[in-house]
PDB file of C-alpha atoms in Angstrom:
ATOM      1  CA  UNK A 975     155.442 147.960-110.279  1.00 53.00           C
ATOM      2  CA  UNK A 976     153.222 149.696-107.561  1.00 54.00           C
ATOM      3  CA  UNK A 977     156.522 150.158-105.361  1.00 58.00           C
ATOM      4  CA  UNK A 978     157.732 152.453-108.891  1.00 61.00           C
ATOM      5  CA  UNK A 979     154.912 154.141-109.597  1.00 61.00           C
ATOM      6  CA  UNK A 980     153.692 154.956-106.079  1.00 57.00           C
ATOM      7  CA  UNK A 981     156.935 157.350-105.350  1.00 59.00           C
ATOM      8  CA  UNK A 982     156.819 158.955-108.414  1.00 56.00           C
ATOM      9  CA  UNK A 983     152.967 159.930-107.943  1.00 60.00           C
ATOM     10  CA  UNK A 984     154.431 161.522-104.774  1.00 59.00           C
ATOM     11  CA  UNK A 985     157.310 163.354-106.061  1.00 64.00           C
ATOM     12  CA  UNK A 986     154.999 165.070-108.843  1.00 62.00           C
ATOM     13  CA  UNK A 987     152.389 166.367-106.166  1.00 59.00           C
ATOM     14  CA  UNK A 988     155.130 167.492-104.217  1.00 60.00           C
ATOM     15  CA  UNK A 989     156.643 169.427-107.649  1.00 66.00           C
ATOM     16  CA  UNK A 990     153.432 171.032-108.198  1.00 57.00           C
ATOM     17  CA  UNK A 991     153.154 172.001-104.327  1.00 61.00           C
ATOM     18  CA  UNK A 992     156.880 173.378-105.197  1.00 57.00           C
ATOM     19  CA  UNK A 993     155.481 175.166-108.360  1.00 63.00           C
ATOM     20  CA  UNK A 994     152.416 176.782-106.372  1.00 61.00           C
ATOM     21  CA  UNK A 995     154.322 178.298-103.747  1.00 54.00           C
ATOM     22  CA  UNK A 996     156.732 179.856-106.120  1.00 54.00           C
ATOM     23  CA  UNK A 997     154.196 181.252-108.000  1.00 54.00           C
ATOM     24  CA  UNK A 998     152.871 182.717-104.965  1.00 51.00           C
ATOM     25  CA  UNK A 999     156.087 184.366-103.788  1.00 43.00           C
ATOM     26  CA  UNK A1000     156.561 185.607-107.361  1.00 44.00           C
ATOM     27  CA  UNK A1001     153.127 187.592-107.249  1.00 45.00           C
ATOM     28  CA  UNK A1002     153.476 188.803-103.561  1.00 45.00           C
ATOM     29  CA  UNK A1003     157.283 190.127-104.324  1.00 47.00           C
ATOM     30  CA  UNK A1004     155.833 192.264-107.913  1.00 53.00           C
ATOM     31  CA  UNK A1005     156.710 195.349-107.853  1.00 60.00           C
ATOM     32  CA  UNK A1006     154.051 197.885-106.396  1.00 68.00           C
ATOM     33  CA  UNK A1007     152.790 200.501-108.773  1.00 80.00           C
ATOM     34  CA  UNK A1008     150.941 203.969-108.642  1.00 76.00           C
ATOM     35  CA  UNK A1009     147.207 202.891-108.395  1.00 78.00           C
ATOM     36  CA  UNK A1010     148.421 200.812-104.791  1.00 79.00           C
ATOM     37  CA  UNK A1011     150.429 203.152-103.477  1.00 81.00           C
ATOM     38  CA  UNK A1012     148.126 205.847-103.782  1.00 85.00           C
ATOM     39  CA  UNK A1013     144.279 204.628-104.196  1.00 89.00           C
ATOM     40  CA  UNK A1014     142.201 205.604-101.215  1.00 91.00           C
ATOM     41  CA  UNK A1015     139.367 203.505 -99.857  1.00 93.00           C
ATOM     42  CA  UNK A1016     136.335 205.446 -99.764  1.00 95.00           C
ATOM     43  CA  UNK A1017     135.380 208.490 -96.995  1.00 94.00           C
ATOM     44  CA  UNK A1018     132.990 207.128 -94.256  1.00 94.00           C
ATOM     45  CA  UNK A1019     129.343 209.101 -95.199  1.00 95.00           C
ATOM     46  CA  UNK A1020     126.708 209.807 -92.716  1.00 95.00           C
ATOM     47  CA  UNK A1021     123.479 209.764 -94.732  1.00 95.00           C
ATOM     48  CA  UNK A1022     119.358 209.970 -92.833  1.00 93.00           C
ATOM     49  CA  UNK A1023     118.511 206.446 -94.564  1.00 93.00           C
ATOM     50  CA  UNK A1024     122.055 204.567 -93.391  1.00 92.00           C
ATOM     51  CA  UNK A1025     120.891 202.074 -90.766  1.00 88.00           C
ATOM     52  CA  UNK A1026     118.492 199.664 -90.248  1.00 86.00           C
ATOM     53  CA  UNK A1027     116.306 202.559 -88.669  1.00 88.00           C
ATOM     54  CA  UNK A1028     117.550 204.461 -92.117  1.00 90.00           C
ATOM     55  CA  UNK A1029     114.827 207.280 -93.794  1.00 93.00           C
ATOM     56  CA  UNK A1030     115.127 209.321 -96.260  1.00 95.00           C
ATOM     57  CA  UNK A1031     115.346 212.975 -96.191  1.00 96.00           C
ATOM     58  CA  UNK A1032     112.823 214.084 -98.559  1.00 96.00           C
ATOM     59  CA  UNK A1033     114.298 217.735 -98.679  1.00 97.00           C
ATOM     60  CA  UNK A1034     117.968 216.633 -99.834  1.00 97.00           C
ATOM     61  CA  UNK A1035     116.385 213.999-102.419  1.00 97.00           C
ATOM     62  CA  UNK A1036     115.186 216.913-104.321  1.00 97.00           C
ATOM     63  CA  UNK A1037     118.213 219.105-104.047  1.00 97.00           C
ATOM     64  CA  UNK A1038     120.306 215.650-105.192  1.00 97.00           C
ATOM     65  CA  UNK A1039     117.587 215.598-108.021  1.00 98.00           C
ATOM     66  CA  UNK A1040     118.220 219.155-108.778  1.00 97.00           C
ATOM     67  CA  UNK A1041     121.850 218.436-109.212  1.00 97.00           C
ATOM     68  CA  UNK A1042     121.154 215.149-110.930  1.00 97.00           C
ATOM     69  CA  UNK A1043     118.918 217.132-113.266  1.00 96.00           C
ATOM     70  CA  UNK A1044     121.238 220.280-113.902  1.00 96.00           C
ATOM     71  CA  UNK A1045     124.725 218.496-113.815  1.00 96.00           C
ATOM     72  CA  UNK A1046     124.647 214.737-114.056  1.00 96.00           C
ATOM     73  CA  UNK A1047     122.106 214.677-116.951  1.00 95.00           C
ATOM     74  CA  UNK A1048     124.150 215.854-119.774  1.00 93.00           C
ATOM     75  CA  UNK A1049     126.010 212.672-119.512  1.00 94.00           C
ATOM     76  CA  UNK A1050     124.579 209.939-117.285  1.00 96.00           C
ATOM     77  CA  UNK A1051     121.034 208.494-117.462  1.00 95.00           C
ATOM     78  CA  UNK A1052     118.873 206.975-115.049  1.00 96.00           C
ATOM     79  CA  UNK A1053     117.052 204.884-117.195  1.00 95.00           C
ATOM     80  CA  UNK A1054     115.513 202.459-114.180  1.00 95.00           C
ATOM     81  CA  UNK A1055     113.190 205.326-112.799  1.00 97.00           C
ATOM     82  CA  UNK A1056     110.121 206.682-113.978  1.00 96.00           C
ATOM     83  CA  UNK A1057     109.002 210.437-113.700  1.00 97.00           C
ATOM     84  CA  UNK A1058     105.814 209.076-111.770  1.00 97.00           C
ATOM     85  CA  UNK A1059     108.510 207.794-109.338  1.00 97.00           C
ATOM     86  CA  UNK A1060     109.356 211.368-107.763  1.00 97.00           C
ATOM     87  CA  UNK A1061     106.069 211.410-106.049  1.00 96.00           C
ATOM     88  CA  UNK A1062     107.924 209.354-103.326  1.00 95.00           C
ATOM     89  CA  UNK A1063     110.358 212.499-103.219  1.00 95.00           C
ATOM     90  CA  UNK A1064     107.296 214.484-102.889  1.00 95.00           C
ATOM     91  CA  UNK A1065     106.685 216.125-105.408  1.00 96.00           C
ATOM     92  CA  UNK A1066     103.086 216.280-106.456  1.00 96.00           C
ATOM     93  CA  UNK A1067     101.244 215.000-109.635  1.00 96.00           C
ATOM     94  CA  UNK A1068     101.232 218.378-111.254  1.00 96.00           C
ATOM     95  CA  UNK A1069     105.179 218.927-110.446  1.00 96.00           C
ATOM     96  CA  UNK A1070     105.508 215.436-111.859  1.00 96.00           C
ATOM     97  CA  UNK A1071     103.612 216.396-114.677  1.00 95.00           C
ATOM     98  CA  UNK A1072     105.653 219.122-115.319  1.00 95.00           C
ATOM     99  CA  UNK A1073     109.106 217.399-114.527  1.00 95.00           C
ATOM    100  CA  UNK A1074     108.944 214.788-117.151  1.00 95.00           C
ATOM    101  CA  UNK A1075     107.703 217.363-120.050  1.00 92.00           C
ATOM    102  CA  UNK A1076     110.422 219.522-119.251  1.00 89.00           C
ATOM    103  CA  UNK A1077     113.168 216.969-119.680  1.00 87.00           C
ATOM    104  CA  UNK A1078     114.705 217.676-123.336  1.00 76.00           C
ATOM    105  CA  UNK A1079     114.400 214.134-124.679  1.00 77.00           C
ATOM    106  CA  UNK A1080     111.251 213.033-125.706  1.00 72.00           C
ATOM    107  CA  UNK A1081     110.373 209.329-126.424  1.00 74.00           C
ATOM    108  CA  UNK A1082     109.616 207.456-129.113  1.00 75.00           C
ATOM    109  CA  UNK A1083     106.448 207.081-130.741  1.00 73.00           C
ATOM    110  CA  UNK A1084     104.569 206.309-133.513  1.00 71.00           C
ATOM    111  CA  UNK A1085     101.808 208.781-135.593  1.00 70.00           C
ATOM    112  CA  UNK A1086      98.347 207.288-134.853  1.00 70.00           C
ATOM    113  CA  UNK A1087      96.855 208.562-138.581  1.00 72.00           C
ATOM    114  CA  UNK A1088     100.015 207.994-140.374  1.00 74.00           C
ATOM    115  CA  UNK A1089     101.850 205.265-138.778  1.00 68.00           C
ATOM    116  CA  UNK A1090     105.356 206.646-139.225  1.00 72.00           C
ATOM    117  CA  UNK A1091     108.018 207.329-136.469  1.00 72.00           C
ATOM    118  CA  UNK A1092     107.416 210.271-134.553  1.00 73.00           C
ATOM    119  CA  UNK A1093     108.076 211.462-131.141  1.00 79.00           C
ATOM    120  CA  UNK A1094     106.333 212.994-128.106  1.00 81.00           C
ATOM    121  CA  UNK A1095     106.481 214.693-124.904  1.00 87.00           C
ATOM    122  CA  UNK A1096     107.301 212.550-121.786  1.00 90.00           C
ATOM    123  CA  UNK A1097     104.399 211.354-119.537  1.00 92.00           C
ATOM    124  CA  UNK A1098     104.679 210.799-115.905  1.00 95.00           C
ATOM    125  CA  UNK A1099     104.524 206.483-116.785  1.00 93.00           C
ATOM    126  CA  UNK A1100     107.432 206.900-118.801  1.00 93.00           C
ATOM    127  CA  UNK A1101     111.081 206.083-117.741  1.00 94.00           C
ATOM    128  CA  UNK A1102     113.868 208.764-117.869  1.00 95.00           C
ATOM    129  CA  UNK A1103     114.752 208.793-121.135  1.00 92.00           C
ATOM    130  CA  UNK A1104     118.621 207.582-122.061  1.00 92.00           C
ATOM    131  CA  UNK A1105     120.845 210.358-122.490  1.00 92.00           C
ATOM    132  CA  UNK A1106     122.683 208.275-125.873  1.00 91.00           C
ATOM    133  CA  UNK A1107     120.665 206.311-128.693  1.00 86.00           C
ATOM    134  CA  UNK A1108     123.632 203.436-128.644  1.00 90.00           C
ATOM    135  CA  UNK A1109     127.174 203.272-127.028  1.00 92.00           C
ATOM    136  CA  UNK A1110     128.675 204.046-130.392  1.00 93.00           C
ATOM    137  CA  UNK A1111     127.045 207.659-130.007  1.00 92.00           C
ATOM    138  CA  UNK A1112     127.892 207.403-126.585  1.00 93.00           C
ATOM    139  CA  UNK A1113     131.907 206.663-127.040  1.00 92.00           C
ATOM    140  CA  UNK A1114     131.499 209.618-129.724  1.00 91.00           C
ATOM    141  CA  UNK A1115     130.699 212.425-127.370  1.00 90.00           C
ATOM    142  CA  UNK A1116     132.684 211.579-124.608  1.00 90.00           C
ATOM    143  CA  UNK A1117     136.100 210.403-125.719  1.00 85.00           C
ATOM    144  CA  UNK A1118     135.413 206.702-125.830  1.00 89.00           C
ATOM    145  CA  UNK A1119     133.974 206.817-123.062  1.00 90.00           C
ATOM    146  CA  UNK A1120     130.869 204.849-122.387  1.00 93.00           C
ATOM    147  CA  UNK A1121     128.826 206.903-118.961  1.00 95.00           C
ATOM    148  CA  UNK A1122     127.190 204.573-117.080  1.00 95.00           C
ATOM    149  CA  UNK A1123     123.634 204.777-116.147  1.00 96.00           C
ATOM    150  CA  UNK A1124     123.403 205.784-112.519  1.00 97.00           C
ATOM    151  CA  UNK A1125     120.135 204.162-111.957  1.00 96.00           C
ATOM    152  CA  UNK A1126     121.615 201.362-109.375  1.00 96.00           C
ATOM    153  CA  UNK A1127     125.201 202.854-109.279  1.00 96.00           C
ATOM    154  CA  UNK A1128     124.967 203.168-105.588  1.00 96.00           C
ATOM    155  CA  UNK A1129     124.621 198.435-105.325  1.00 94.00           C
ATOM    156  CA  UNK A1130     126.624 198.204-108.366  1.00 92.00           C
ATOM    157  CA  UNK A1131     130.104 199.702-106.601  1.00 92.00           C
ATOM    158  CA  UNK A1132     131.957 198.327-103.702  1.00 90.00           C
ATOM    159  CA  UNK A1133     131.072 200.903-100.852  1.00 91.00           C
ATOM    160  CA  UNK A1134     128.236 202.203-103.295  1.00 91.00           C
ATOM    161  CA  UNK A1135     127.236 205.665-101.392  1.00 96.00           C
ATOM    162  CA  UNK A1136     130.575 206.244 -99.702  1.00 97.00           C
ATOM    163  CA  UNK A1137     132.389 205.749-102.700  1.00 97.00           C
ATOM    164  CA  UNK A1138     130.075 207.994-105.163  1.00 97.00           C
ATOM    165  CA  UNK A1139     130.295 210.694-102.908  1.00 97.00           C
ATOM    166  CA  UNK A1140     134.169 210.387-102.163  1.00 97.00           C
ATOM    167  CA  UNK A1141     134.637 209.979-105.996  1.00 97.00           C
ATOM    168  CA  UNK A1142     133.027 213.254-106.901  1.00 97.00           C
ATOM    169  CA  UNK A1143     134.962 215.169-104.295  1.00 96.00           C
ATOM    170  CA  UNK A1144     138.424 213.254-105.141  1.00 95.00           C
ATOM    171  CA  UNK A1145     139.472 215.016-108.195  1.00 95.00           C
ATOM    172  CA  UNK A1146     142.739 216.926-107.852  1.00 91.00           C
ATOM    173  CA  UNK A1147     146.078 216.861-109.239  1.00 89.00           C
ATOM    174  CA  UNK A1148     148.712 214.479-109.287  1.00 85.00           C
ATOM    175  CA  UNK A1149     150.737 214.510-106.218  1.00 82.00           C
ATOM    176  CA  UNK A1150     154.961 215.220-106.202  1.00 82.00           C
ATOM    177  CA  UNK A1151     155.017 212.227-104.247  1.00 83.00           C
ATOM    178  CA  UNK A1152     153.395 210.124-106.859  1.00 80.00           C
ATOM    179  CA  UNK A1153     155.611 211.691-109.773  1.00 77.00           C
ATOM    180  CA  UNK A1154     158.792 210.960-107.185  1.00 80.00           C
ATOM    181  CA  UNK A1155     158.057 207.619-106.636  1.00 81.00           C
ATOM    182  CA  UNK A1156     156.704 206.274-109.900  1.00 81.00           C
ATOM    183  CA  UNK A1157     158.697 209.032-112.686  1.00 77.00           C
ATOM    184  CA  UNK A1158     156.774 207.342-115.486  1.00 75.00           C
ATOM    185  CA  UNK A1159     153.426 207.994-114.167  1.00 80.00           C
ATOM    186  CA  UNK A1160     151.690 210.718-115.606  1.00 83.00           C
ATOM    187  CA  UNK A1161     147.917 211.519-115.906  1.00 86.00           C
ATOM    188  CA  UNK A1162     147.038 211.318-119.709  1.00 87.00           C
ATOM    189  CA  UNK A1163     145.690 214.148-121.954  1.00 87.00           C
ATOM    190  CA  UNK A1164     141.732 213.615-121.678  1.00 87.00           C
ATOM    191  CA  UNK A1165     141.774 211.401-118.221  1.00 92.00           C
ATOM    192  CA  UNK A1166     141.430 213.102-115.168  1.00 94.00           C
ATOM    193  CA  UNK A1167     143.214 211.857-111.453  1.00 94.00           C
ATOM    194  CA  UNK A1168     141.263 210.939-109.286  1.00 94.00           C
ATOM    195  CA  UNK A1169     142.738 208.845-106.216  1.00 93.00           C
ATOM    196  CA  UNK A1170     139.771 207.085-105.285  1.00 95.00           C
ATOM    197  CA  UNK A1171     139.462 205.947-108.728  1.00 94.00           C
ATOM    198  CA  UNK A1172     140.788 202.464-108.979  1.00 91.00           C
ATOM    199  CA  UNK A1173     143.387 203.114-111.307  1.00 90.00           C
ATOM    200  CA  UNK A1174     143.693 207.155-110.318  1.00 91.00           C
ATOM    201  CA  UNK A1175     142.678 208.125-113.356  1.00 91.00           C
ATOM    202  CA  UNK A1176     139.259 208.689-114.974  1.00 92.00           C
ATOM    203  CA  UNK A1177     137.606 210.239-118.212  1.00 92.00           C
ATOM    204  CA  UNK A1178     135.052 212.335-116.308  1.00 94.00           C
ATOM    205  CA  UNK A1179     135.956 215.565-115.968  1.00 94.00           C
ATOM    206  CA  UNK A1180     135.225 217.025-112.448  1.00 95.00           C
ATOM    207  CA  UNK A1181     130.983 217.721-112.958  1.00 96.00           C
ATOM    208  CA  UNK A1182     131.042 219.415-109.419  1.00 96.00           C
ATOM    209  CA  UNK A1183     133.475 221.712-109.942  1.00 91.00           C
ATOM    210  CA  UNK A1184     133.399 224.788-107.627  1.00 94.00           C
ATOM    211  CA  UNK A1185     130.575 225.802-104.775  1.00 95.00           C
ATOM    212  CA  UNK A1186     127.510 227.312-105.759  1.00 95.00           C
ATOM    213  CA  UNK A1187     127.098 225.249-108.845  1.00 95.00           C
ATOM    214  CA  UNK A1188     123.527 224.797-108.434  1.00 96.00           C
ATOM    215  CA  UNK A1189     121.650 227.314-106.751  1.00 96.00           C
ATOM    216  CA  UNK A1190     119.247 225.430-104.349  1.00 95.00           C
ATOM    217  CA  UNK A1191     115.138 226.299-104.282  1.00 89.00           C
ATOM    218  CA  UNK A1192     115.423 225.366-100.157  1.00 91.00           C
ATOM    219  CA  UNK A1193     118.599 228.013 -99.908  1.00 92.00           C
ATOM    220  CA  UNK A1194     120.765 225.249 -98.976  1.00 95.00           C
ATOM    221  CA  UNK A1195     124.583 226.567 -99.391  1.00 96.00           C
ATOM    222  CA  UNK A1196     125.992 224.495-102.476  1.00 95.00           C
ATOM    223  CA  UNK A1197     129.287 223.900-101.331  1.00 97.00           C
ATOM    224  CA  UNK A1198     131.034 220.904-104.008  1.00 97.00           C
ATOM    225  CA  UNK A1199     130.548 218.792-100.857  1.00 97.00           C
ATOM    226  CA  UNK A1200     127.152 219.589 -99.786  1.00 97.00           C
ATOM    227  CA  UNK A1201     126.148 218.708-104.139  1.00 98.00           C
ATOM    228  CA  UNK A1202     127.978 215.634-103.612  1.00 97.00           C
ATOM    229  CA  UNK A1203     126.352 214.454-100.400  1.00 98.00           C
ATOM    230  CA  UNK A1204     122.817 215.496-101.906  1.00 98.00           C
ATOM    231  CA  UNK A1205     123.380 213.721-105.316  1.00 98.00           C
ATOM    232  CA  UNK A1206     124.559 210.476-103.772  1.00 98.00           C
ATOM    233  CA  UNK A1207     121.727 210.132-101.092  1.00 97.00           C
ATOM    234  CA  UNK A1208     119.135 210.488-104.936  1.00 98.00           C
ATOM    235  CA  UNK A1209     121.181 207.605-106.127  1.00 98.00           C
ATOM    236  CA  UNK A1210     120.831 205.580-103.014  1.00 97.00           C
ATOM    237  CA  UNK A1211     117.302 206.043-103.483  1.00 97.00           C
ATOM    238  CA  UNK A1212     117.183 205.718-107.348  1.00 97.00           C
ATOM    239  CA  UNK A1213     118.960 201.953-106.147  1.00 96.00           C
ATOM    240  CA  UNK A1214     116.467 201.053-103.734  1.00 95.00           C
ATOM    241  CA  UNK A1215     113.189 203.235-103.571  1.00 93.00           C
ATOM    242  CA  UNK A1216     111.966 200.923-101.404  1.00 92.00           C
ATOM    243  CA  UNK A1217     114.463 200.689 -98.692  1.00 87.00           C
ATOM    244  CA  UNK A1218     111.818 202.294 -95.801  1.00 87.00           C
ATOM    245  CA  UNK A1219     109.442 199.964 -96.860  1.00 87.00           C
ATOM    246  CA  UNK A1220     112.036 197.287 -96.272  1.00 88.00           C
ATOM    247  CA  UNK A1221     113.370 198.341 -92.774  1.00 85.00           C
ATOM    248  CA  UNK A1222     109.815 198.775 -92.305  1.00 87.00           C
ATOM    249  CA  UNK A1223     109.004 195.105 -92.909  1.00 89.00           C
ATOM    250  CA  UNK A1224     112.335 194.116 -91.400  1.00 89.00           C
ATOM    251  CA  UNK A1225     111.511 195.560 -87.622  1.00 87.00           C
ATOM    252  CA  UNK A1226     107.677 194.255 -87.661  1.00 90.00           C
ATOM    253  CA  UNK A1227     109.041 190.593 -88.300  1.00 92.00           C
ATOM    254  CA  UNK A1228     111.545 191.136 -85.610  1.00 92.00           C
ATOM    255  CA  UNK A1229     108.966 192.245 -83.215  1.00 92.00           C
ATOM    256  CA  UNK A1230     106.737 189.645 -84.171  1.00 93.00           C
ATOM    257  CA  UNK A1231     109.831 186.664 -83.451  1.00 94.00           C
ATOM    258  CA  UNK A1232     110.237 188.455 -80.299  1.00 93.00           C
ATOM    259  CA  UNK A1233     106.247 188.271 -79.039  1.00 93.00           C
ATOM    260  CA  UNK A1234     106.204 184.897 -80.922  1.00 92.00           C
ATOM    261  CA  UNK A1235     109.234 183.332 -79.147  1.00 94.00           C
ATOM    262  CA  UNK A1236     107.464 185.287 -75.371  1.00 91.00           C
ATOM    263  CA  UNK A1237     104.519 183.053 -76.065  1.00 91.00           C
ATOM    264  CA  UNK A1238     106.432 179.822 -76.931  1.00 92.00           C
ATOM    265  CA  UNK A1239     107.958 179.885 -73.631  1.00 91.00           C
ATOM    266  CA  UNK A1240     104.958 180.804 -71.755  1.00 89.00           C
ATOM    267  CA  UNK A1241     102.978 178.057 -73.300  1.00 89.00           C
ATOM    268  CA  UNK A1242     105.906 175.585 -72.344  1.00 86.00           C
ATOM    269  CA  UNK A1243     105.830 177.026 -69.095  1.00 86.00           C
ATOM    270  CA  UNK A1244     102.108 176.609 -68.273  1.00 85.00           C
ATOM    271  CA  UNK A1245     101.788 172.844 -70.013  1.00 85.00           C
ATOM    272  CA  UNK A1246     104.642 171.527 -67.992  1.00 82.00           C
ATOM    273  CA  UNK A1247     104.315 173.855 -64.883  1.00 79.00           C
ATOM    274  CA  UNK A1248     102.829 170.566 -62.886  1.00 76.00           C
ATOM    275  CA  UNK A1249     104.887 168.183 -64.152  1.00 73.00           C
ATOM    276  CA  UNK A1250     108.175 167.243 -61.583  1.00 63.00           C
ATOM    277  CA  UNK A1251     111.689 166.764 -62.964  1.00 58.00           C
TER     278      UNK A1251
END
């Protein structure tokens, strides 16, 4: 009975072996479509806090603020930071102050004498407030679309800053070549192409759309790249406000292996410097 069953065993491995590698051909010989052909990996970007010597450069954080604040806002919340949070960008207490009772949503609250909802002006402590009250609201304004909060945008895409910045300066139109090669493929009413989009096509409309969009308080030319550039290094800090303190922390300990491993071997050295091998 063993003698039966033991060939058969190995004629159904080898069938699904069979079965796997067709399946594999199948997929590698689909046909290639539009968002292969033509999606672009993200533009290299040189930014002050790349590097494990990284920093940030105070002066463009608060242009990419401005542009967060004057463009980006209308649409896309950063719901992770609090006002009191800019300091680090420095700004002081009283621009702070000012900052976060300028901003045109106010928060939630409730009347001390009467106990009903009410709402007030934004303290430093509080978060930025959230652009929508629910994605239903959200899909509403902006064609079923949902905007993502940009808070940790930067960790939360492959490439993060690279691809932020390349996104907002990819917008263009549809290429002849793409219409040539794939005649079905067409951009469609409300979305946007956008080849470093994964699928070339996007429902945000271009928000940088010509230089001198925002006018900068350091003089600054705002050229769409320059916007770009500034408004992606504020979302690699709105990511990871901390990332100084980290490389920081990350070169003492390395300095302190590096004196702690020069002592090791000197000890060795000087306990078994009399002893003969």
């Amino acid at each position: 009975m063993t003698r039966i069953i033991a060939p058969l065993i190995g004629l159904g491995f080898a069938f699904v072996l069979v079965l796997g590698l067709f399946g594999t051909i199948t997929t590698a010989s689909e046909p290639a479509t539009a968002e292969h052909e033509f999606h672009l990996a993200p533009k290299p970007l040189e930014l002050a806090s790349n590097g494990v010597f990284g920093k940030f450069d105070k002066q463009q954080l608060q242009r990419g603020f401005q542009v967060y604040k004057e463009v980006c806002s209308a649409c896309h919340s950063i719901h992770r930071v609090a006002f009191r949070d800019l300091a680090d960008l420095g700004y002081n207490e009283g621009q702070v102050k000012a900052i976060a009772q300028q901003w045109t949503t106010e928060q939630p609250s409730t009347n001390p004498e009467t106990g009903e909802p009410a709402t007030r002006k934004n303290l430093p402590s509080d978060k930025f407030p959230k652009v929508y009250a629910n994605d239903t609201a959200a899909r509403a304004a902006n064609n079923n679309a949902i905007p993502p909060d940009l808070s940790l945008m930067t960790k939360a895409r492959p490439n993060g800053a690279a691809y932020v910045h390349s996104l907002l300066t990819g917008y263009g139109e549809s290429p002849a070549e793409v219409q040539k090669e794939f005649p079905k493929f067409t951009t469609p009413d409300g979305l946007y192409f956008n080849r470093y989009f994964p699928t070339l096509n996007l429902a945000m409309p271009p928000p940088l759309a010509s230089d001198g969009q925002v006018t900068y308080a350091d003089g600054t030319k705002s050229t769409v790249d320059q916007m770009a550039k500034d408004v992606t290094a504020f979302l690699v800090w709105t990511a990871e406000p901390k990332l100084e303190a980290r490389h920081t922390a990350g070169l003492a300990s390395v300095i302190f292996l590096l004196i702690f491993i020069g002592l090791t071997i000197g000890a060795y050295k000087s306990v078994w410097r009399n002893v003969k091998h």
